[in-house]
Amino acid sequence: MALPFIVTLAVTFLAWAVAAIVSQRMGDAMTLSASVWLATGVTFGALLVAKPAKRFAVLAGAALAAVLLSLLDGLALLPALAFGANEALAAGLGAWVARLLRAPRPDGRIEPGKAYAGLLVGALLTSALGASVAIVLWSWALPQPIPLLTEWRVWACTTFVGILLIAPLVTSFAGFKVKRSGGMASSQFLAGAATFVLFFVVAALIFSSDVSDRFGASLGPTLAYLPLPFMVVTAILWKERGATLATLLGALALIAWTNSGGGPFAEVEGFPGEAVIEVQGYVAVMALLVGVVNALGATAAQALALAQDWRTRYRQVLESNRTVVANFDARTGAAEWGEGASELLRTDAAALLTVQDFIAHADPQEQSALQADWRDLTQGQREHVLWKNSLRWSDGRVATVNARLSGVRGADGQVEQVAVLLEVEA
């Protein structure tokens, strides 16, 4: 057996086991129901980032850990093997669906919104399929009857929430490398840290004990969703990696406080275990908010990077052809000069405030003709005008330009702007 396979299997096994232990400690003290199941999130997330050659090792490690947990819970070997196979089957199928939607485009880019939608669809499939197979296995393996609908709900909800918390964390930190420079600015990091601390302070005030004792019976239970804006702002400032880690830590704290009897959900519990259901929904809402914020932020960052890339290419093409881009307002003649204009024109382009300033530096004998061309363009009588002039500057330097001016019409059909390409002769 190859060493990479063994290493991947062992890492998955250990990560799954740690997540399972943490999840078991998040169980409700009264009903013993789990509030979140993080272990399947480890399997799901690892399958999203693992290379095809290592995915079987991930499935094997997760299945082996699930089998061992089932044996420790008192199941016989055959049912334990069946639960291990269920873990591999459900997570494997859900992750396969998620990978279909997060497949890279032909240019190699992954669409963040589509990728997150794939994660949600895959998480729903994994949790529903795993819960459905599990109740069949329990009916077969356990001698006593069990409430199938309740067990299905617990398995499905806890698995779904666990995937929402763990899988984005795994995918965001995949390929993470410590950088000595070029990372998040210190001011941005400190601002995110401040909002995260505020989240914990506000959440502790509301969830750590009886909220009615602090804020009154009428006001206290209504404050449940007050911490969420602080988590959303943290996600905006810290981006995907920091946001997913902050969400996991915040979710575990909220679940632990609720399971210990604190917070509005435990206070207004109508039946045993209701607080577990409500805190699952709360954590799911928080994870979904952060996930959507991350997807929107990644989409905007991707679009900005693409725009900057095209801007760089555009400028390189123009500079290689000694071409300047300008834009004149058709009514006022106000000028907007593109990058590199001053270098090619051999003068401060910012001093050429209007098209009249530009024309004033042309040969005096040609200025009347240039003015007439400008009037024809702005009045819509001509679509394009070609100018070839030698512009003389006050310091004695000269720039010979070949300019193409084109009228740009607005929605009313009138010329609003004049776009200019100026090729400057060497």
Short mmCIF file of C-alpha atoms in Angstrom, two decimals:
data_model
loop_
_atom_site.label_atom_id
_atom_site.label_comp_id
_atom_site.label_asym_id
_atom_site.label_seq_id
_atom_site.Cartn_x
_atom_site.Cartn_y
_atom_site.Cartn_z
CA MET A 1 0.00 0.00 0.00
CA ALA A 2 1.45 3.36 -1.03
CA LEU A 3 2.55 5.76 1.68
CA PRO A 4 0.31 8.68 0.48
CA PHE A 5 -2.73 6.39 0.76
CA ILE A 6 -1.84 5.40 4.33
CA VAL A 7 -1.14 9.00 5.34
CA THR A 8 -4.45 10.25 3.90
CA LEU A 9 -6.34 7.39 5.56
CA ALA A 10 -4.71 8.05 8.92
CA VAL A 11 -5.26 11.81 8.82
CA THR A 12 -8.91 11.34 7.87
CA PHE A 13 -9.37 8.73 10.60
CA LEU A 14 -7.89 10.99 13.29
CA ALA A 15 -9.76 14.11 12.12
CA TRP A 16 -13.03 12.17 11.98
CA ALA A 17 -12.47 10.73 15.46
CA VAL A 18 -11.68 14.14 16.98
CA ALA A 19 -14.76 15.65 15.34
CA ALA A 20 -16.89 12.77 16.62
CA ILE A 21 -15.62 13.23 20.18
CA VAL A 22 -16.34 16.97 20.05
CA SER A 23 -19.81 16.28 18.64
CA GLN A 24 -20.62 13.79 21.39
CA ARG A 25 -19.66 16.37 23.99
CA MET A 26 -22.14 18.73 22.34
CA GLY A 27 -25.04 16.42 23.25
CA ASP A 28 -28.03 17.71 25.21
CA ALA A 29 -27.75 16.77 28.87
CA MET A 30 -31.46 15.91 29.24
CA THR A 31 -32.31 14.09 26.01
CA LEU A 32 -28.78 12.87 25.15
CA SER A 33 -29.50 13.95 21.56
CA ALA A 34 -26.58 15.33 19.58
CA SER A 35 -26.85 18.99 18.63
CA VAL A 36 -24.34 18.80 15.80
CA TRP A 37 -22.41 16.03 14.06
CA LEU A 38 -19.11 17.39 12.80
CA ALA A 39 -17.52 14.09 11.75
CA THR A 40 -19.40 13.71 8.48
CA GLY A 41 -18.46 17.31 7.70
CA VAL A 42 -14.83 16.19 7.86
CA THR A 43 -15.50 13.40 5.34
CA PHE A 44 -17.50 15.68 3.07
CA GLY A 45 -14.96 18.51 3.13
CA ALA A 46 -12.01 16.19 2.60
CA LEU A 47 -13.69 14.65 -0.44
CA LEU A 48 -14.15 18.13 -1.93
CA VAL A 49 -10.47 19.05 -1.74
CA ALA A 50 -8.77 15.66 -2.12
CA LYS A 51 -7.31 14.67 -5.46
CA PRO A 52 -9.11 11.79 -7.22
CA ALA A 53 -6.33 9.35 -6.34
CA LYS A 54 -6.78 10.07 -2.61
CA ARG A 55 -10.57 10.06 -2.35
CA PHE A 56 -10.79 6.34 -1.71
CA ALA A 57 -8.33 6.76 1.17
CA VAL A 58 -10.58 9.48 2.61
CA LEU A 59 -13.62 7.21 2.37
CA ALA A 60 -11.70 4.31 3.90
CA GLY A 61 -10.46 6.41 6.82
CA ALA A 62 -13.92 7.81 7.56
CA ALA A 63 -15.58 4.39 7.25
CA LEU A 64 -13.00 2.81 9.54
CA ALA A 65 -13.54 5.52 12.16
CA ALA A 66 -17.33 5.09 11.92
CA VAL A 67 -16.98 1.33 12.36
CA LEU A 68 -14.80 1.79 15.45
CA LEU A 69 -17.26 4.27 16.96
CA SER A 70 -20.15 1.87 16.35
CA LEU A 71 -18.23 -0.96 18.04
CA LEU A 72 -17.49 1.26 21.03
CA ASP A 73 -21.21 2.08 21.21
CA GLY A 74 -21.94 -1.64 21.63
CA LEU A 75 -23.01 -2.69 18.15
CA ALA A 76 -22.02 -6.04 16.71
CA LEU A 77 -19.39 -6.23 13.99
CA LEU A 78 -21.76 -6.63 11.04
CA PRO A 79 -24.00 -3.63 11.94
CA ALA A 80 -20.87 -1.60 12.70
CA LEU A 81 -19.51 -2.36 9.23
CA ALA A 82 -22.87 -1.34 7.78
CA PHE A 83 -22.74 2.04 9.56
CA GLY A 84 -19.21 2.55 8.26
CA ALA A 85 -20.40 1.85 4.73
CA ASN A 86 -23.29 4.28 5.26
CA GLU A 87 -20.83 7.03 6.19
CA ALA A 88 -18.78 6.44 3.05
CA LEU A 89 -21.80 6.08 0.77
CA ALA A 90 -23.73 9.15 1.96
CA ALA A 91 -20.74 11.50 2.15
CA GLY A 92 -19.27 10.16 -1.09
CA LEU A 93 -22.48 10.68 -3.06
CA GLY A 94 -23.13 14.14 -1.60
CA ALA A 95 -19.57 15.29 -2.23
CA TRP A 96 -19.77 13.98 -5.81
CA VAL A 97 -22.83 16.16 -6.45
CA ALA A 98 -21.11 19.15 -4.81
CA ARG A 99 -18.03 18.66 -7.00
CA LEU A 100 -20.19 18.70 -10.13
CA LEU A 101 -21.39 22.20 -9.29
CA ARG A 102 -18.00 23.49 -8.20
CA ALA A 103 -16.22 22.20 -11.30
CA PRO A 104 -13.84 24.82 -12.74
CA ARG A 105 -14.74 26.78 -15.86
CA PRO A 106 -12.65 26.31 -19.03
CA ASP A 107 -10.43 29.17 -17.85
CA GLY A 108 -9.78 27.37 -14.55
CA ARG A 109 -11.92 29.63 -12.36
CA ILE A 110 -14.48 28.28 -9.88
CA GLU A 111 -17.73 30.23 -9.57
CA PRO A 112 -18.10 30.88 -5.80
CA GLY A 113 -21.90 31.14 -5.81
CA LYS A 114 -22.34 27.96 -7.80
CA ALA A 115 -19.78 26.18 -5.64
CA TYR A 116 -21.61 27.10 -2.43
CA ALA A 117 -24.93 26.05 -3.93
CA GLY A 118 -23.30 22.70 -4.72
CA LEU A 119 -22.14 22.38 -1.13
CA LEU A 120 -25.70 22.98 0.12
CA VAL A 121 -27.23 20.47 -2.31
CA GLY A 122 -24.57 17.90 -1.46
CA ALA A 123 -25.04 18.48 2.27
CA LEU A 124 -28.80 17.96 1.97
CA LEU A 125 -28.28 14.76 -0.01
CA THR A 126 -25.68 13.41 2.42
CA SER A 127 -27.76 14.15 5.52
CA ALA A 128 -31.02 12.80 4.06
CA LEU A 129 -29.48 9.65 2.60
CA GLY A 130 -27.41 8.94 5.69
CA ALA A 131 -30.43 9.35 7.97
CA SER A 132 -32.62 7.14 5.78
CA VAL A 133 -30.08 4.30 5.70
CA ALA A 134 -29.36 4.71 9.41
CA ILE A 135 -32.94 4.15 10.55
CA VAL A 136 -33.08 0.99 8.43
CA LEU A 137 -29.87 -0.23 10.05
CA TRP A 138 -31.12 0.60 13.55
CA SER A 139 -34.38 -1.26 12.94
CA TRP A 140 -32.31 -4.28 11.95
CA ALA A 141 -29.53 -4.05 14.54
CA LEU A 142 -31.41 -3.03 17.69
CA PRO A 143 -33.84 -5.41 19.39
CA GLN A 144 -35.99 -2.68 20.91
CA PRO A 145 -38.23 -0.43 18.79
CA ILE A 146 -36.99 3.12 18.16
CA PRO A 147 -38.82 6.31 17.17
CA LEU A 148 -37.81 6.26 13.52
CA LEU A 149 -39.03 9.74 12.61
CA THR A 150 -37.24 11.34 15.56
CA GLU A 151 -34.01 9.48 14.86
CA TRP A 152 -34.21 10.41 11.18
CA ARG A 153 -34.64 14.08 12.07
CA VAL A 154 -31.77 14.07 14.57
CA TRP A 155 -29.39 12.35 12.14
CA ALA A 156 -30.34 14.55 9.19
CA CYS A 157 -30.30 17.87 11.05
CA THR A 158 -27.09 17.28 12.98
CA THR A 159 -25.28 16.04 9.87
CA PHE A 160 -26.46 18.96 7.75
CA VAL A 161 -25.36 21.52 10.35
CA GLY A 162 -22.03 19.74 10.79
CA ILE A 163 -21.33 19.86 7.07
CA LEU A 164 -22.22 23.57 6.94
CA LEU A 165 -19.69 24.24 9.69
CA ILE A 166 -16.81 21.95 8.72
CA ALA A 167 -16.82 21.57 4.93
CA PRO A 168 -16.33 25.31 4.17
CA LEU A 169 -13.55 25.38 6.77
CA VAL A 170 -11.78 22.46 5.06
CA THR A 171 -12.14 23.89 1.56
CA SER A 172 -11.01 27.38 2.60
CA PHE A 173 -7.84 26.11 4.29
CA ALA A 174 -6.96 23.60 1.57
CA GLY A 175 -3.56 24.52 0.24
CA PHE A 176 -3.05 27.14 2.96
CA LYS A 177 0.49 28.45 3.22
CA VAL A 178 1.87 30.91 5.72
CA LYS A 179 2.92 34.11 3.95
CA ARG A 180 5.36 36.65 5.31
CA SER A 181 3.73 39.41 3.29
CA GLY A 182 0.79 40.12 1.03
CA GLY A 183 -1.87 38.89 3.44
CA MET A 184 -4.61 40.68 5.32
CA ALA A 185 -3.81 44.20 6.48
CA SER A 186 -3.33 44.57 10.23
CA SER A 187 -6.12 47.17 10.45
CA GLN A 188 -8.53 44.79 8.71
CA PHE A 189 -7.51 41.91 10.99
CA LEU A 190 -7.94 44.01 14.12
CA ALA A 191 -11.32 45.29 12.97
CA GLY A 192 -12.47 41.70 12.38
CA ALA A 193 -11.11 40.64 15.75
CA ALA A 194 -13.03 43.47 17.43
CA THR A 195 -16.33 42.45 15.81
CA PHE A 196 -15.69 38.80 16.67
CA VAL A 197 -15.08 39.72 20.31
CA LEU A 198 -18.30 41.76 20.24
CA PHE A 199 -20.11 38.71 18.87
CA PHE A 200 -18.87 36.60 21.78
CA VAL A 201 -19.69 39.28 24.34
CA VAL A 202 -23.24 39.77 23.04
CA ALA A 203 -23.75 36.02 22.57
CA ALA A 204 -22.53 35.32 26.10
CA LEU A 205 -24.92 37.89 27.55
CA ILE A 206 -27.85 36.25 25.77
CA PHE A 207 -26.97 32.52 25.70
CA SER A 208 -24.69 31.76 28.63
CA SER A 209 -27.40 31.92 31.32
CA ASP A 210 -31.07 32.74 31.89
CA VAL A 211 -31.63 35.65 29.51
CA SER A 212 -34.84 36.73 31.26
CA ASP A 213 -32.95 37.34 34.49
CA ARG A 214 -30.71 39.79 32.65
CA PHE A 215 -33.11 41.55 30.31
CA GLY A 216 -36.59 40.71 31.56
CA ALA A 217 -39.12 38.06 30.58
CA SER A 218 -40.61 40.13 27.75
CA LEU A 219 -37.39 41.45 26.20
CA GLY A 220 -34.88 38.66 26.85
CA PRO A 221 -36.17 35.93 24.48
CA THR A 222 -36.47 38.44 21.62
CA LEU A 223 -32.72 39.12 21.62
CA ALA A 224 -31.75 35.71 20.26
CA TYR A 225 -30.62 36.93 16.82
CA LEU A 226 -28.79 40.04 18.06
CA PRO A 227 -25.28 38.43 17.81
CA LEU A 228 -25.67 37.50 14.12
CA PRO A 229 -24.82 40.93 12.61
CA PHE A 230 -21.47 40.88 14.42
CA MET A 231 -20.66 37.49 12.89
CA VAL A 232 -21.64 38.73 9.43
CA VAL A 233 -19.40 41.80 9.77
CA THR A 234 -16.58 39.51 10.95
CA ALA A 235 -17.06 37.40 7.83
CA ILE A 236 -16.88 40.49 5.62
CA LEU A 237 -13.66 41.66 7.26
CA TRP A 238 -11.88 38.33 7.72
CA LYS A 239 -12.89 36.81 4.39
CA GLU A 240 -13.46 33.10 3.88
CA ARG A 241 -10.78 31.49 6.04
CA GLY A 242 -11.26 33.67 9.08
CA ALA A 243 -15.03 33.63 8.68
CA THR A 244 -15.36 29.84 8.57
CA LEU A 245 -13.15 29.43 11.64
CA ALA A 246 -15.04 32.14 13.53
CA THR A 247 -18.37 30.54 12.59
CA LEU A 248 -17.30 27.14 13.89
CA LEU A 249 -16.07 28.53 17.21
CA GLY A 250 -19.16 30.67 17.63
CA ALA A 251 -21.49 27.79 16.79
CA LEU A 252 -19.84 25.44 19.29
CA ALA A 253 -20.11 28.09 22.02
CA LEU A 254 -23.80 28.71 21.28
CA ILE A 255 -24.58 24.98 21.29
CA ALA A 256 -22.67 24.39 24.52
CA TRP A 257 -24.44 27.25 26.31
CA THR A 258 -27.85 26.10 25.09
CA ASN A 259 -27.23 22.47 26.06
CA SER A 260 -26.23 23.60 29.56
CA GLY A 261 -29.60 25.31 29.98
CA GLY A 262 -28.75 28.88 29.05
CA GLY A 263 -30.20 31.19 26.45
CA PRO A 264 -33.68 31.88 25.08
CA PHE A 265 -34.16 28.49 23.44
CA ALA A 266 -33.72 26.51 26.64
CA GLU A 267 -35.81 29.02 28.57
CA VAL A 268 -38.94 28.73 26.44
CA GLU A 269 -38.56 25.02 25.70
CA GLY A 270 -42.03 23.55 25.17
CA PHE A 271 -40.91 19.90 25.30
CA PRO A 272 -37.65 18.10 26.13
CA GLY A 273 -35.24 18.50 23.25
CA GLU A 274 -36.90 21.51 21.65
CA ALA A 275 -33.90 23.71 22.50
CA VAL A 276 -31.66 21.30 20.57
CA ILE A 277 -33.82 21.70 17.46
CA GLU A 278 -33.94 25.49 17.77
CA VAL A 279 -30.21 25.92 18.30
CA GLN A 280 -29.59 23.72 15.26
CA GLY A 281 -31.73 26.06 13.19
CA TYR A 282 -29.98 29.07 14.69
CA VAL A 283 -26.52 27.74 13.91
CA ALA A 284 -27.63 26.72 10.41
CA VAL A 285 -28.91 30.25 9.76
CA MET A 286 -25.62 31.71 10.99
CA ALA A 287 -23.58 29.33 8.83
CA LEU A 288 -25.74 30.06 5.79
CA LEU A 289 -25.41 33.82 6.27
CA VAL A 290 -21.63 33.54 6.51
CA GLY A 291 -21.53 31.19 3.53
CA VAL A 292 -23.55 33.56 1.35
CA VAL A 293 -21.38 36.51 2.45
CA ASN A 294 -18.25 34.53 1.62
CA ALA A 295 -19.62 33.51 -1.78
CA LEU A 296 -20.61 37.08 -2.65
CA GLY A 297 -17.26 38.41 -1.44
CA ALA A 298 -15.34 35.80 -3.42
CA THR A 299 -17.40 36.59 -6.52
CA ALA A 300 -16.66 40.30 -6.17
CA ALA A 301 -12.96 39.64 -5.55
CA GLN A 302 -12.81 37.35 -8.56
CA ALA A 303 -14.48 39.95 -10.76
CA LEU A 304 -12.10 42.64 -9.49
CA ALA A 305 -9.06 40.47 -10.15
CA LEU A 306 -10.34 39.71 -13.66
CA ALA A 307 -10.96 43.40 -14.30
CA GLN A 308 -7.49 44.31 -13.08
CA ASP A 309 -5.99 41.60 -15.27
CA TRP A 310 -7.80 42.90 -18.33
CA ARG A 311 -6.87 46.47 -17.40
CA THR A 312 -3.22 45.49 -17.28
CA ARG A 313 -3.44 43.73 -20.63
CA TYR A 314 -5.35 46.65 -22.15
CA ARG A 315 -2.73 49.14 -21.00
CA GLN A 316 0.12 46.93 -22.23
CA VAL A 317 -1.46 46.71 -25.68
CA LEU A 318 -1.99 50.47 -25.82
CA GLU A 319 1.51 51.29 -24.61
CA SER A 320 3.12 48.84 -27.01
CA ASN A 321 1.36 50.69 -29.84
CA ARG A 322 2.09 54.11 -28.35
CA THR A 323 -1.65 54.76 -28.06
CA VAL A 324 -3.47 57.01 -25.59
CA VAL A 325 -7.15 56.76 -24.68
CA ALA A 326 -9.17 59.86 -23.87
CA ASN A 327 -12.80 60.76 -23.38
CA PHE A 328 -14.37 64.21 -23.94
CA ASP A 329 -17.75 65.38 -22.73
CA ALA A 330 -19.75 66.38 -25.81
CA ARG A 331 -21.40 69.35 -24.08
CA THR A 332 -18.58 70.85 -22.00
CA GLY A 333 -15.57 69.34 -23.71
CA ALA A 334 -14.19 68.20 -20.33
CA ALA A 335 -11.38 65.69 -20.82
CA GLU A 336 -10.63 62.40 -19.09
CA TRP A 337 -7.24 60.94 -19.96
CA GLY A 338 -6.24 57.30 -19.75
CA GLU A 339 -3.22 55.94 -17.94
CA GLY A 340 0.15 56.71 -19.48
CA ALA A 341 -1.10 59.76 -21.37
CA SER A 342 1.44 62.12 -19.86
CA GLU A 343 4.42 59.91 -20.77
CA LEU A 344 3.40 59.46 -24.41
CA LEU A 345 2.23 63.03 -25.01
CA ARG A 346 5.39 64.39 -23.32
CA THR A 347 3.39 66.80 -21.16
CA ASP A 348 1.15 66.81 -18.10
CA ALA A 349 -2.12 65.48 -19.53
CA ALA A 350 -3.99 66.62 -16.42
CA ALA A 351 -3.36 70.21 -17.53
CA LEU A 352 -5.36 69.59 -20.70
CA LEU A 353 -8.71 70.08 -19.01
CA THR A 354 -10.88 70.32 -22.13
CA VAL A 355 -10.78 69.57 -25.82
CA GLN A 356 -10.22 73.30 -26.36
CA ASP A 357 -6.95 73.06 -24.41
CA PHE A 358 -5.95 70.19 -26.68
CA ILE A 359 -6.81 72.11 -29.87
CA ALA A 360 -5.00 75.23 -28.63
CA HIS A 361 -1.66 73.38 -28.86
CA ALA A 362 -2.18 72.39 -32.51
CA ASP A 363 -0.92 74.38 -35.47
CA PRO A 364 -2.80 77.73 -35.42
CA GLN A 365 -3.66 77.35 -39.10
CA GLU A 366 -5.46 74.04 -38.40
CA GLN A 367 -7.34 75.03 -35.28
CA SER A 368 -10.42 76.36 -37.08
CA ALA A 369 -10.75 73.08 -38.99
CA LEU A 370 -10.41 71.12 -35.76
CA GLN A 371 -13.12 73.24 -34.16
CA ALA A 372 -15.40 72.56 -37.11
CA ASP A 373 -14.75 68.81 -36.83
CA TRP A 374 -15.58 68.97 -33.14
CA ARG A 375 -18.89 70.75 -33.81
CA ASP A 376 -19.84 68.19 -36.45
CA LEU A 377 -19.11 65.33 -34.03
CA THR A 378 -21.03 66.75 -31.10
CA GLN A 379 -24.01 67.64 -33.28
CA GLY A 380 -24.13 64.12 -34.70
CA GLN A 381 -23.42 65.17 -38.29
CA ARG A 382 -20.36 62.91 -38.45
CA GLU A 383 -19.66 59.64 -36.66
CA HIS A 384 -15.87 59.70 -36.82
CA VAL A 385 -13.12 62.25 -37.36
CA LEU A 386 -9.42 61.69 -38.05
CA TRP A 387 -6.87 64.25 -36.85
CA LYS A 388 -3.16 64.31 -37.56
CA ASN A 389 -1.43 67.15 -35.77
CA SER A 390 1.80 68.16 -34.16
CA LEU A 391 1.11 69.44 -30.67
CA ARG A 392 3.61 71.99 -29.37
CA TRP A 393 4.01 72.39 -25.61
CA SER A 394 5.19 75.40 -23.65
CA ASP A 395 8.55 73.77 -22.88
CA GLY A 396 9.33 73.38 -26.58
CA ARG A 397 8.64 69.68 -26.87
CA VAL A 398 6.48 68.36 -29.69
CA ALA A 399 4.15 65.35 -29.93
CA THR A 400 2.87 64.23 -33.32
CA VAL A 401 -0.44 62.41 -32.94
CA ASN A 402 -2.86 60.53 -35.15
CA ALA A 403 -6.22 60.84 -33.42
CA ARG A 404 -9.49 59.06 -34.15
CA LEU A 405 -12.53 60.71 -32.54
CA SER A 406 -15.85 58.85 -32.39
CA GLY A 407 -19.18 60.13 -31.13
CA VAL A 408 -20.93 58.08 -28.44
CA ARG A 409 -24.71 58.45 -28.43
CA GLY A 410 -26.95 58.13 -25.40
CA ALA A 411 -30.39 56.58 -25.00
CA ASP A 412 -32.01 59.67 -26.58
CA GLY A 413 -29.86 59.38 -29.69
CA GLN A 414 -27.86 62.50 -28.91
CA VAL A 415 -24.06 62.50 -28.76
CA GLU A 416 -23.06 62.49 -25.09
CA GLN A 417 -19.35 61.73 -25.26
CA VAL A 418 -16.51 61.65 -27.72
CA ALA A 419 -14.11 58.72 -27.42
CA VAL A 420 -10.58 59.33 -28.66
CA LEU A 421 -7.68 57.09 -29.59
CA LEU A 422 -4.42 58.98 -30.04
CA GLU A 423 -1.45 57.22 -31.58
CA VAL A 424 1.68 59.17 -30.70
CA GLU A 425 4.53 58.90 -33.16
CA ALA A 426 7.93 58.08 -31.72
#
